[in-house]
Amino acid sequence: MSALLLNLDFGQPPPKKTLEGNAKHQSFVKKRRFLEQRGVLNKKNQFPRKVPKLHSEASKKGETPKVDGTRKTAASSGAPGQSLNKKVAVPWLTPASSQKASTVAAKVDLLGEFQSALPKIKSHPSGSQKKGPQKNSSQKDAPQNFTSASTESKSSGAFQQVPSKMVAIDCEMVGTGPKGHVSSLARCSIVNYNGDVLYDEYILPPCPIVDYRTRWSGIRKQHMVNATPFKIAQSQILKILTGKIVVGHAIHNDFKALQYFHPKSLTRDTSHIPPLNRKADCPENATVSLKQLTKKLLSRDIQVGKRGHSSVEDAQATMELYKLVEVEWEQHLIQNPPKN
């Protein structure tokens, strides 16, 4: 009995390391539960701690952060067994209570990075948004350009766009028939809008010449030696006049000598243009001579001397007089078109 008691008294006590290990384990479990309640340990399953590095790598590769907080990382895409069924929470979208100052993610200003990323999303709108207003603007600008062009054409007249379709004519006549009272064509000159000569020929009348009228016409007998026959000259002249605006002074006399009728809508007679008479301080309904209008408005003398008139000089003066009132007179004709 005494021996048994002796053994109980001198038995070896349990090792201190085991007791200490149990106490450390219990304190560790308490701390872990405390940290789990505070939500600190949940971050291990949410997102890697080196957030700034991954964010910079994603931006280098051309990835744009999603607004809803999802991101495709290399770890989730590379490991087949670690695919996430749920959206990965980004630290700058998690509640403020879960972020502690002791963690690395809390020390980085991720909210500032999120705000800096917002302008990038706004500065790159979709292609449909860019194309939309451009189409509308082009559709709106087209009718405006058309209307402006039409108003300009009305103000200046379509004739200014095609000056090659405008000519001035002047003819010189000689006397044929009984006592030379019939005026026959003996010379015709045609100039363009700039006054350049397009046609200038002496023309042999079909009837014998009784009076050359040299004082006014400037025609002499020697001019008729190699003159162009009337029929040939008439066909040449009509080819030039057809379809063009013809300017002349008392032009009905020229057309009568040509045995030709030109449309009134394409005829401009400087002897019947009221604005031209107003500029010369003459009555609007009066028929003023070409010599007088040229002297007053162009300060030039024509039809002087005893050598007679020059049909080229008269045609050029007629075109210059017409240009003085071209815009005003054409606007009047647009509003009041002449009847043929």
mmCIF file of C-alpha atoms in Angstrom:
data_model
loop_
_atom_site.group_PDB
_atom_site.id
_atom_site.type_symbol
_atom_site.label_atom_id
_atom_site.label_comp_id
_atom_site.label_asym_id
_atom_site.label_seq_id
_atom_site.Cartn_x
_atom_site.Cartn_y
_atom_site.Cartn_z
ATOM 1 C CA MET A 1 0.000 0.000 0.000
ATOM 2 C CA SER A 2 2.810 2.314 0.851
ATOM 3 C CA ALA A 3 4.591 1.431 -2.293
ATOM 4 C CA LEU A 4 1.500 2.309 -4.310
ATOM 5 C CA LEU A 5 1.210 5.653 -2.660
ATOM 6 C CA LEU A 6 4.822 6.262 -3.303
ATOM 7 C CA ASN A 7 4.357 5.766 -6.964
ATOM 8 C CA LEU A 8 1.453 8.194 -7.082
ATOM 9 C CA ASP A 9 3.350 10.851 -5.323
ATOM 10 C CA PHE A 10 6.401 10.652 -7.477
ATOM 11 C CA GLY A 11 4.693 10.260 -10.806
ATOM 12 C CA GLN A 12 5.975 12.529 -13.637
ATOM 13 C CA PRO A 13 3.751 15.568 -14.260
ATOM 14 C CA PRO A 14 2.520 16.342 -17.866
ATOM 15 C CA PRO A 15 4.976 18.259 -19.994
ATOM 16 C CA LYS A 16 4.660 22.009 -19.958
ATOM 17 C CA LYS A 17 4.891 22.273 -23.753
ATOM 18 C CA THR A 18 1.687 20.356 -24.223
ATOM 19 C CA LEU A 19 -0.216 22.577 -21.824
ATOM 20 C CA GLU A 20 1.247 25.671 -23.300
ATOM 21 C CA GLY A 21 0.346 24.439 -26.791
ATOM 22 C CA ASN A 22 -3.270 23.920 -25.812
ATOM 23 C CA ALA A 23 -3.440 27.388 -24.300
ATOM 24 C CA LYS A 24 -1.936 28.981 -27.430
ATOM 25 C CA HIS A 25 -4.348 27.042 -29.608
ATOM 26 C CA GLN A 26 -7.297 28.208 -27.602
ATOM 27 C CA SER A 27 -6.160 31.804 -27.681
ATOM 28 C CA PHE A 28 -5.553 31.507 -31.454
ATOM 29 C CA VAL A 29 -9.053 30.145 -31.972
ATOM 30 C CA LYS A 30 -10.513 32.990 -29.945
ATOM 31 C CA LYS A 31 -8.580 35.578 -31.933
ATOM 32 C CA ARG A 32 -9.547 33.928 -35.205
ATOM 33 C CA ARG A 33 -13.218 33.933 -34.277
ATOM 34 C CA PHE A 34 -12.920 37.546 -33.207
ATOM 35 C CA LEU A 35 -11.260 38.480 -36.498
ATOM 36 C CA GLU A 36 -13.853 36.514 -38.448
ATOM 37 C CA GLN A 37 -16.630 38.396 -36.683
ATOM 38 C CA ARG A 38 -14.971 41.687 -37.524
ATOM 39 C CA GLY A 39 -14.650 40.577 -41.164
ATOM 40 C CA VAL A 40 -10.866 40.844 -41.383
ATOM 41 C CA LEU A 41 -10.168 37.272 -42.440
ATOM 42 C CA ASN A 42 -12.797 37.312 -45.199
ATOM 43 C CA LYS A 43 -10.438 39.243 -47.483
ATOM 44 C CA LYS A 44 -8.386 36.122 -48.123
ATOM 45 C CA ASN A 45 -11.171 34.755 -50.281
ATOM 46 C CA GLN A 46 -11.998 38.012 -52.016
ATOM 47 C CA PHE A 47 -9.042 39.480 -53.890
ATOM 48 C CA PRO A 48 -5.217 39.333 -53.920
ATOM 49 C CA ARG A 49 -3.529 41.785 -51.592
ATOM 50 C CA LYS A 50 -1.269 43.250 -54.269
ATOM 51 C CA VAL A 51 -4.107 45.204 -55.817
ATOM 52 C CA PRO A 52 -2.137 48.167 -57.220
ATOM 53 C CA LYS A 53 0.200 45.876 -59.152
ATOM 54 C CA LEU A 54 -2.612 43.904 -60.731
ATOM 55 C CA HIS A 55 -4.495 47.084 -61.530
ATOM 56 C CA SER A 56 -1.486 48.560 -63.303
ATOM 57 C CA GLU A 57 -0.856 45.314 -65.220
ATOM 58 C CA ALA A 58 -4.447 45.203 -66.361
ATOM 59 C CA SER A 59 -4.266 48.794 -67.546
ATOM 60 C CA LYS A 60 -1.062 48.040 -69.481
ATOM 61 C CA LYS A 61 -2.701 45.118 -71.265
ATOM 62 C CA GLY A 62 -5.557 47.364 -72.409
ATOM 63 C CA GLU A 63 -8.185 46.082 -69.931
ATOM 64 C CA THR A 64 -10.740 48.613 -68.824
ATOM 65 C CA PRO A 65 -12.215 48.392 -65.324
ATOM 66 C CA LYS A 66 -15.874 47.535 -65.233
ATOM 67 C CA VAL A 67 -18.263 49.871 -63.469
ATOM 68 C CA ASP A 68 -20.067 47.018 -61.704
ATOM 69 C CA GLY A 69 -16.815 45.981 -59.954
ATOM 70 C CA THR A 70 -15.930 42.834 -61.982
ATOM 71 C CA ARG A 71 -12.485 42.205 -63.442
ATOM 72 C CA LYS A 72 -10.919 39.288 -65.237
ATOM 73 C CA THR A 73 -7.502 38.534 -63.698
ATOM 74 C CA ALA A 74 -4.703 36.257 -64.805
ATOM 75 C CA ALA A 75 -5.166 34.001 -61.736
ATOM 76 C CA SER A 76 -8.847 33.401 -62.431
ATOM 77 C CA SER A 77 -8.318 32.832 -66.151
ATOM 78 C CA GLY A 78 -5.179 30.707 -65.881
ATOM 79 C CA ALA A 79 -6.182 28.237 -63.119
ATOM 80 C CA PRO A 80 -8.951 25.915 -64.313
ATOM 81 C CA GLY A 81 -9.895 24.770 -60.848
ATOM 82 C CA GLN A 82 -10.193 28.217 -59.363
ATOM 83 C CA SER A 83 -12.945 29.606 -61.604
ATOM 84 C CA LEU A 84 -15.256 31.928 -59.719
ATOM 85 C CA ASN A 85 -18.988 31.566 -60.124
ATOM 86 C CA LYS A 86 -19.661 34.835 -58.374
ATOM 87 C CA LYS A 87 -18.459 38.291 -59.298
ATOM 88 C CA VAL A 88 -15.192 39.236 -57.673
ATOM 89 C CA ALA A 89 -15.585 42.166 -55.315
ATOM 90 C CA VAL A 90 -13.166 45.012 -55.888
ATOM 91 C CA PRO A 91 -11.835 46.615 -52.691
ATOM 92 C CA TRP A 92 -12.948 50.122 -53.628
ATOM 93 C CA LEU A 93 -16.539 48.896 -53.884
ATOM 94 C CA THR A 94 -16.605 46.890 -50.613
ATOM 95 C CA PRO A 95 -18.081 48.393 -47.421
ATOM 96 C CA ALA A 96 -15.828 50.679 -45.437
ATOM 97 C CA SER A 97 -16.059 48.460 -42.311
ATOM 98 C CA SER A 98 -14.241 45.572 -44.024
ATOM 99 C CA GLN A 99 -11.181 47.682 -44.885
ATOM 100 C CA LYS A 100 -8.619 47.981 -42.071
ATOM 101 C CA ALA A 101 -5.695 50.309 -41.843
ATOM 102 C CA SER A 102 -3.397 47.346 -41.156
ATOM 103 C CA THR A 103 -3.982 45.810 -44.586
ATOM 104 C CA VAL A 104 -2.084 46.824 -47.700
ATOM 105 C CA ALA A 105 -5.257 47.344 -49.762
ATOM 106 C CA ALA A 106 -6.585 49.895 -47.295
ATOM 107 C CA LYS A 107 -3.458 52.013 -47.589
ATOM 108 C CA VAL A 108 -3.925 52.534 -51.356
ATOM 109 C CA ASP A 109 -6.323 55.178 -52.535
ATOM 110 C CA LEU A 110 -8.335 52.936 -54.829
ATOM 111 C CA LEU A 111 -11.227 55.322 -54.862
ATOM 112 C CA GLY A 112 -9.010 57.886 -56.543
ATOM 113 C CA GLU A 113 -8.062 55.305 -59.164
ATOM 114 C CA PHE A 114 -11.715 54.563 -59.766
ATOM 115 C CA GLN A 115 -12.490 58.246 -60.249
ATOM 116 C CA SER A 116 -9.527 58.647 -62.591
ATOM 117 C CA ALA A 117 -10.830 55.734 -64.627
ATOM 118 C CA LEU A 118 -14.255 57.298 -65.114
ATOM 119 C CA PRO A 119 -13.163 60.007 -67.615
ATOM 120 C CA LYS A 120 -11.553 57.325 -69.774
ATOM 121 C CA ILE A 121 -14.905 55.598 -70.103
ATOM 122 C CA LYS A 122 -16.664 58.868 -70.932
ATOM 123 C CA SER A 123 -14.012 60.068 -73.365
ATOM 124 C CA HIS A 124 -14.446 57.024 -75.623
ATOM 125 C CA PRO A 125 -18.092 56.911 -76.673
ATOM 126 C CA SER A 126 -19.352 54.229 -78.972
ATOM 127 C CA GLY A 127 -19.168 54.563 -82.738
ATOM 128 C CA SER A 128 -22.916 54.925 -83.058
ATOM 129 C CA GLN A 129 -22.870 57.988 -80.829
ATOM 130 C CA LYS A 130 -20.222 59.629 -83.000
ATOM 131 C CA LYS A 131 -21.899 58.865 -86.297
ATOM 132 C CA GLY A 132 -25.323 59.982 -85.185
ATOM 133 C CA PRO A 133 -24.777 63.736 -84.870
ATOM 134 C CA GLN A 134 -22.560 63.784 -87.954
ATOM 135 C CA LYS A 135 -25.350 62.441 -90.122
ATOM 136 C CA ASN A 136 -27.822 64.889 -88.677
ATOM 137 C CA SER A 137 -25.462 67.813 -89.202
ATOM 138 C CA SER A 138 -24.784 66.826 -92.798
ATOM 139 C CA GLN A 139 -28.480 66.446 -93.458
ATOM 140 C CA LYS A 140 -29.177 69.856 -91.971
ATOM 141 C CA ASP A 141 -26.317 71.582 -93.742
ATOM 142 C CA ALA A 142 -27.257 70.279 -97.181
ATOM 143 C CA PRO A 143 -30.520 72.243 -97.577
ATOM 144 C CA GLN A 144 -28.890 75.361 -96.116
ATOM 145 C CA ASN A 145 -26.092 75.230 -98.669
ATOM 146 C CA PHE A 146 -28.641 74.669 -101.419
ATOM 147 C CA THR A 147 -30.769 77.611 -100.396
ATOM 148 C CA SER A 148 -27.770 79.899 -100.080
ATOM 149 C CA ALA A 149 -26.582 78.875 -103.529
ATOM 150 C CA SER A 150 -30.032 79.448 -104.984
ATOM 151 C CA THR A 151 -30.308 82.918 -103.442
ATOM 152 C CA GLU A 152 -26.886 83.839 -104.763
ATOM 153 C CA SER A 153 -27.849 82.659 -108.221
ATOM 154 C CA LYS A 154 -31.008 84.726 -108.051
ATOM 155 C CA SER A 155 -29.225 87.854 -106.890
ATOM 156 C CA SER A 156 -26.478 87.689 -109.471
ATOM 157 C CA GLY A 157 -28.409 85.819 -112.139
ATOM 158 C CA ALA A 158 -27.587 82.550 -113.819
ATOM 159 C CA PHE A 159 -26.072 84.505 -116.703
ATOM 160 C CA GLN A 160 -23.009 85.398 -114.586
ATOM 161 C CA GLN A 161 -22.117 81.735 -114.181
ATOM 162 C CA VAL A 162 -22.000 81.252 -117.973
ATOM 163 C CA PRO A 163 -20.670 84.513 -119.532
ATOM 164 C CA SER A 164 -19.581 82.514 -122.573
ATOM 165 C CA LYS A 165 -23.259 82.306 -123.522
ATOM 166 C CA MET A 166 -23.533 86.098 -123.850
ATOM 167 C CA VAL A 167 -22.447 88.060 -126.913
ATOM 168 C CA ALA A 168 -22.906 91.567 -128.296
ATOM 169 C CA ILE A 169 -23.615 92.263 -131.941
ATOM 170 C CA ASP A 170 -23.525 95.299 -134.211
ATOM 171 C CA CYS A 171 -24.203 95.468 -137.923
ATOM 172 C CA GLU A 172 -23.519 98.042 -140.637
ATOM 173 C CA MET A 173 -25.931 98.377 -143.531
ATOM 174 C CA VAL A 174 -25.844 99.729 -147.061
ATOM 175 C CA GLY A 175 -28.749 100.937 -149.250
ATOM 176 C CA THR A 176 -30.264 98.595 -151.835
ATOM 177 C CA GLY A 177 -33.539 98.547 -153.769
ATOM 178 C CA PRO A 178 -35.360 101.619 -155.134
ATOM 179 C CA LYS A 179 -33.298 104.749 -154.409
ATOM 180 C CA GLY A 180 -31.323 102.756 -151.806
ATOM 181 C CA HIS A 181 -34.068 102.857 -149.168
ATOM 182 C CA VAL A 182 -33.746 99.149 -148.322
ATOM 183 C CA SER A 183 -31.145 98.477 -145.617
ATOM 184 C CA SER A 184 -29.021 95.419 -146.444
ATOM 185 C CA LEU A 185 -26.328 93.789 -144.323
ATOM 186 C CA ALA A 186 -22.783 94.760 -145.365
ATOM 187 C CA ARG A 187 -20.739 94.077 -142.175
ATOM 188 C CA CYS A 188 -21.355 92.164 -138.960
ATOM 189 C CA SER A 189 -19.231 92.109 -135.791
ATOM 190 C CA ILE A 190 -19.793 89.892 -132.733
ATOM 191 C CA VAL A 191 -17.840 90.155 -129.467
ATOM 192 C CA ASN A 192 -17.979 88.016 -126.345
ATOM 193 C CA TYR A 193 -18.615 89.062 -122.732
ATOM 194 C CA ASN A 194 -15.062 90.368 -122.373
ATOM 195 C CA GLY A 195 -15.154 92.302 -125.659
ATOM 196 C CA ASP A 196 -13.039 89.862 -127.658
ATOM 197 C CA VAL A 197 -13.967 89.645 -131.341
ATOM 198 C CA LEU A 198 -15.692 86.402 -132.313
ATOM 199 C CA TYR A 199 -16.800 87.389 -135.792
ATOM 200 C CA ASP A 200 -16.103 90.365 -138.063
ATOM 201 C CA GLU A 201 -16.753 90.044 -141.787
ATOM 202 C CA TYR A 202 -17.821 92.178 -144.745
ATOM 203 C CA ILE A 203 -20.933 90.720 -146.330
ATOM 204 C CA LEU A 204 -22.055 91.017 -149.940
ATOM 205 C CA PRO A 205 -25.802 91.767 -150.128
ATOM 206 C CA PRO A 206 -27.944 89.629 -152.479
ATOM 207 C CA CYS A 207 -29.125 92.800 -154.292
ATOM 208 C CA PRO A 208 -26.991 95.472 -155.983
ATOM 209 C CA ILE A 209 -25.783 98.244 -153.696
ATOM 210 C CA VAL A 210 -27.267 101.628 -154.518
ATOM 211 C CA ASP A 211 -25.915 103.645 -151.571
ATOM 212 C CA TYR A 212 -22.855 102.641 -149.536
ATOM 213 C CA ARG A 213 -23.724 105.095 -146.759
ATOM 214 C CA THR A 214 -20.041 105.480 -146.069
ATOM 215 C CA ARG A 215 -20.490 108.436 -143.735
ATOM 216 C CA TRP A 216 -22.293 106.194 -141.247
ATOM 217 C CA SER A 217 -21.487 102.622 -142.259
ATOM 218 C CA GLY A 218 -17.842 103.062 -143.211
ATOM 219 C CA ILE A 219 -18.433 100.669 -146.133
ATOM 220 C CA ARG A 220 -16.672 101.350 -149.440
ATOM 221 C CA LYS A 221 -16.672 99.679 -152.785
ATOM 222 C CA GLN A 222 -13.335 97.922 -152.225
ATOM 223 C CA HIS A 223 -14.732 96.181 -149.135
ATOM 224 C CA MET A 224 -17.190 94.249 -151.314
ATOM 225 C CA VAL A 225 -14.542 92.724 -153.597
ATOM 226 C CA ASN A 226 -13.802 89.736 -151.343
ATOM 227 C CA ALA A 227 -16.915 89.985 -149.149
ATOM 228 C CA THR A 228 -18.700 86.865 -147.913
ATOM 229 C CA PRO A 229 -22.004 86.123 -149.683
ATOM 230 C CA PHE A 230 -25.060 86.827 -147.582
ATOM 231 C CA LYS A 231 -26.329 83.219 -147.303
ATOM 232 C CA ILE A 232 -22.962 81.906 -146.133
ATOM 233 C CA ALA A 233 -22.490 84.757 -143.661
ATOM 234 C CA GLN A 234 -26.017 84.310 -142.352
ATOM 235 C CA SER A 235 -25.442 80.630 -141.532
ATOM 236 C CA GLN A 236 -22.124 81.470 -139.830
ATOM 237 C CA ILE A 237 -23.680 84.208 -137.707
ATOM 238 C CA LEU A 238 -26.729 82.183 -136.679
ATOM 239 C CA LYS A 239 -24.481 79.374 -135.418
ATOM 240 C CA ILE A 240 -22.902 81.871 -133.020
ATOM 241 C CA LEU A 241 -26.142 83.495 -131.876
ATOM 242 C CA THR A 242 -28.263 80.376 -131.388
ATOM 243 C CA GLY A 243 -28.887 79.662 -127.710
ATOM 244 C CA LYS A 244 -26.997 82.725 -126.470
ATOM 245 C CA ILE A 245 -28.028 85.986 -124.833
ATOM 246 C CA VAL A 246 -27.514 88.660 -127.481
ATOM 247 C CA VAL A 247 -26.857 92.277 -126.481
ATOM 248 C CA GLY A 248 -27.261 95.109 -128.936
ATOM 249 C CA HIS A 249 -28.357 98.718 -129.357
ATOM 250 C CA ALA A 250 -31.590 99.011 -131.360
ATOM 251 C CA ILE A 251 -30.973 95.358 -132.053
ATOM 252 C CA HIS A 252 -34.198 94.853 -133.957
ATOM 253 C CA ASN A 253 -32.565 96.603 -136.950
ATOM 254 C CA ASP A 254 -29.674 94.125 -136.851
ATOM 255 C CA PHE A 255 -31.990 91.121 -136.728
ATOM 256 C CA LYS A 256 -34.020 92.552 -139.611
ATOM 257 C CA ALA A 257 -30.899 92.887 -141.748
ATOM 258 C CA LEU A 258 -29.945 89.314 -140.842
ATOM 259 C CA GLN A 259 -33.487 88.146 -141.693
ATOM 260 C CA TYR A 260 -33.529 86.451 -138.331
ATOM 261 C CA PHE A 261 -35.747 86.436 -135.243
ATOM 262 C CA HIS A 262 -34.072 85.906 -131.836
ATOM 263 C CA PRO A 263 -36.123 84.996 -128.717
ATOM 264 C CA LYS A 264 -36.991 88.037 -126.607
ATOM 265 C CA SER A 265 -36.038 86.208 -123.420
ATOM 266 C CA LEU A 266 -32.467 86.011 -124.783
ATOM 267 C CA THR A 267 -32.331 89.557 -126.138
ATOM 268 C CA ARG A 268 -30.934 92.607 -124.314
ATOM 269 C CA ASP A 269 -31.472 95.946 -126.084
ATOM 270 C CA THR A 270 -29.462 98.771 -124.476
ATOM 271 C CA SER A 271 -31.746 101.338 -126.138
ATOM 272 C CA HIS A 272 -34.671 100.103 -123.988
ATOM 273 C CA ILE A 273 -33.155 99.585 -120.511
ATOM 274 C CA PRO A 274 -34.635 102.151 -118.072
ATOM 275 C CA PRO A 275 -31.847 101.784 -115.422
ATOM 276 C CA LEU A 276 -29.294 102.663 -118.086
ATOM 277 C CA ASN A 277 -31.188 105.818 -119.007
ATOM 278 C CA ARG A 278 -31.441 106.801 -115.334
ATOM 279 C CA LYS A 279 -27.696 106.487 -114.957
ATOM 280 C CA ALA A 280 -27.279 108.805 -117.943
ATOM 281 C CA ASP A 281 -29.842 111.298 -116.516
ATOM 282 C CA CYS A 282 -32.160 110.675 -119.445
ATOM 283 C CA PRO A 283 -35.911 109.894 -119.496
ATOM 284 C CA GLU A 284 -36.520 106.201 -118.891
ATOM 285 C CA ASN A 285 -38.754 105.751 -121.922
ATOM 286 C CA ALA A 286 -36.558 107.768 -124.281
ATOM 287 C CA THR A 287 -34.413 106.124 -126.952
ATOM 288 C CA VAL A 288 -30.911 107.471 -126.417
ATOM 289 C CA SER A 289 -28.242 106.934 -129.054
ATOM 290 C CA LEU A 290 -25.291 104.644 -128.443
ATOM 291 C CA LYS A 291 -22.895 107.527 -128.985
ATOM 292 C CA GLN A 292 -24.571 109.639 -126.287
ATOM 293 C CA LEU A 293 -24.765 106.829 -123.708
ATOM 294 C CA THR A 294 -21.116 105.920 -124.268
ATOM 295 C CA LYS A 295 -20.056 109.523 -123.803
ATOM 296 C CA LYS A 296 -22.008 110.018 -120.571
ATOM 297 C CA LEU A 297 -21.481 106.652 -118.898
ATOM 298 C CA LEU A 298 -18.157 105.438 -120.285
ATOM 299 C CA SER A 299 -16.551 108.847 -120.931
ATOM 300 C CA ARG A 300 -15.498 107.718 -124.374
ATOM 301 C CA ASP A 301 -16.145 109.089 -127.857
ATOM 302 C CA ILE A 302 -17.256 106.732 -130.608
ATOM 303 C CA GLN A 303 -18.643 107.194 -134.136
ATOM 304 C CA VAL A 304 -16.523 110.269 -134.767
ATOM 305 C CA GLY A 305 -14.940 111.467 -138.012
ATOM 306 C CA LYS A 306 -15.955 111.009 -141.624
ATOM 307 C CA ARG A 307 -14.662 107.474 -141.985
ATOM 308 C CA GLY A 308 -17.878 106.063 -140.578
ATOM 309 C CA HIS A 309 -18.722 103.755 -137.720
ATOM 310 C CA SER A 310 -16.803 100.704 -136.597
ATOM 311 C CA SER A 311 -19.101 97.779 -135.847
ATOM 312 C CA VAL A 312 -16.466 96.202 -133.570
ATOM 313 C CA GLU A 313 -16.154 99.402 -131.522
ATOM 314 C CA ASP A 314 -19.936 99.754 -131.288
ATOM 315 C CA ALA A 315 -20.415 96.129 -130.173
ATOM 316 C CA GLN A 316 -17.755 96.492 -127.459
ATOM 317 C CA ALA A 317 -19.345 99.728 -126.186
ATOM 318 C CA THR A 318 -22.758 98.044 -126.112
ATOM 319 C CA MET A 319 -21.459 95.188 -123.940
ATOM 320 C CA GLU A 320 -19.766 97.634 -121.535
ATOM 321 C CA LEU A 321 -22.979 99.631 -121.158
ATOM 322 C CA TYR A 322 -24.950 96.509 -120.451
ATOM 323 C CA LYS A 323 -22.520 95.452 -117.721
ATOM 324 C CA LEU A 324 -23.220 98.700 -115.838
ATOM 325 C CA VAL A 325 -26.811 97.607 -115.115
ATOM 326 C CA GLU A 326 -26.441 93.877 -115.592
ATOM 327 C CA VAL A 327 -27.424 92.731 -112.088
ATOM 328 C CA GLU A 328 -30.293 95.197 -111.682
ATOM 329 C CA TRP A 329 -31.749 94.520 -115.103
ATOM 330 C CA GLU A 330 -31.490 90.743 -114.840
ATOM 331 C CA GLN A 331 -33.286 90.807 -111.491
ATOM 332 C CA HIS A 332 -36.055 92.786 -113.140
ATOM 333 C CA LEU A 333 -36.294 90.232 -115.954
ATOM 334 C CA ILE A 334 -36.490 87.366 -113.466
ATOM 335 C CA GLN A 335 -39.481 88.980 -111.793
ATOM 336 C CA ASN A 336 -40.992 90.124 -115.114
ATOM 337 C CA PRO A 337 -39.916 87.675 -117.808
ATOM 338 C CA PRO A 338 -40.527 88.945 -121.364
ATOM 339 C CA LYS A 339 -42.981 87.116 -123.576
ATOM 340 C CA ASN A 340 -41.719 85.907 -126.936
#
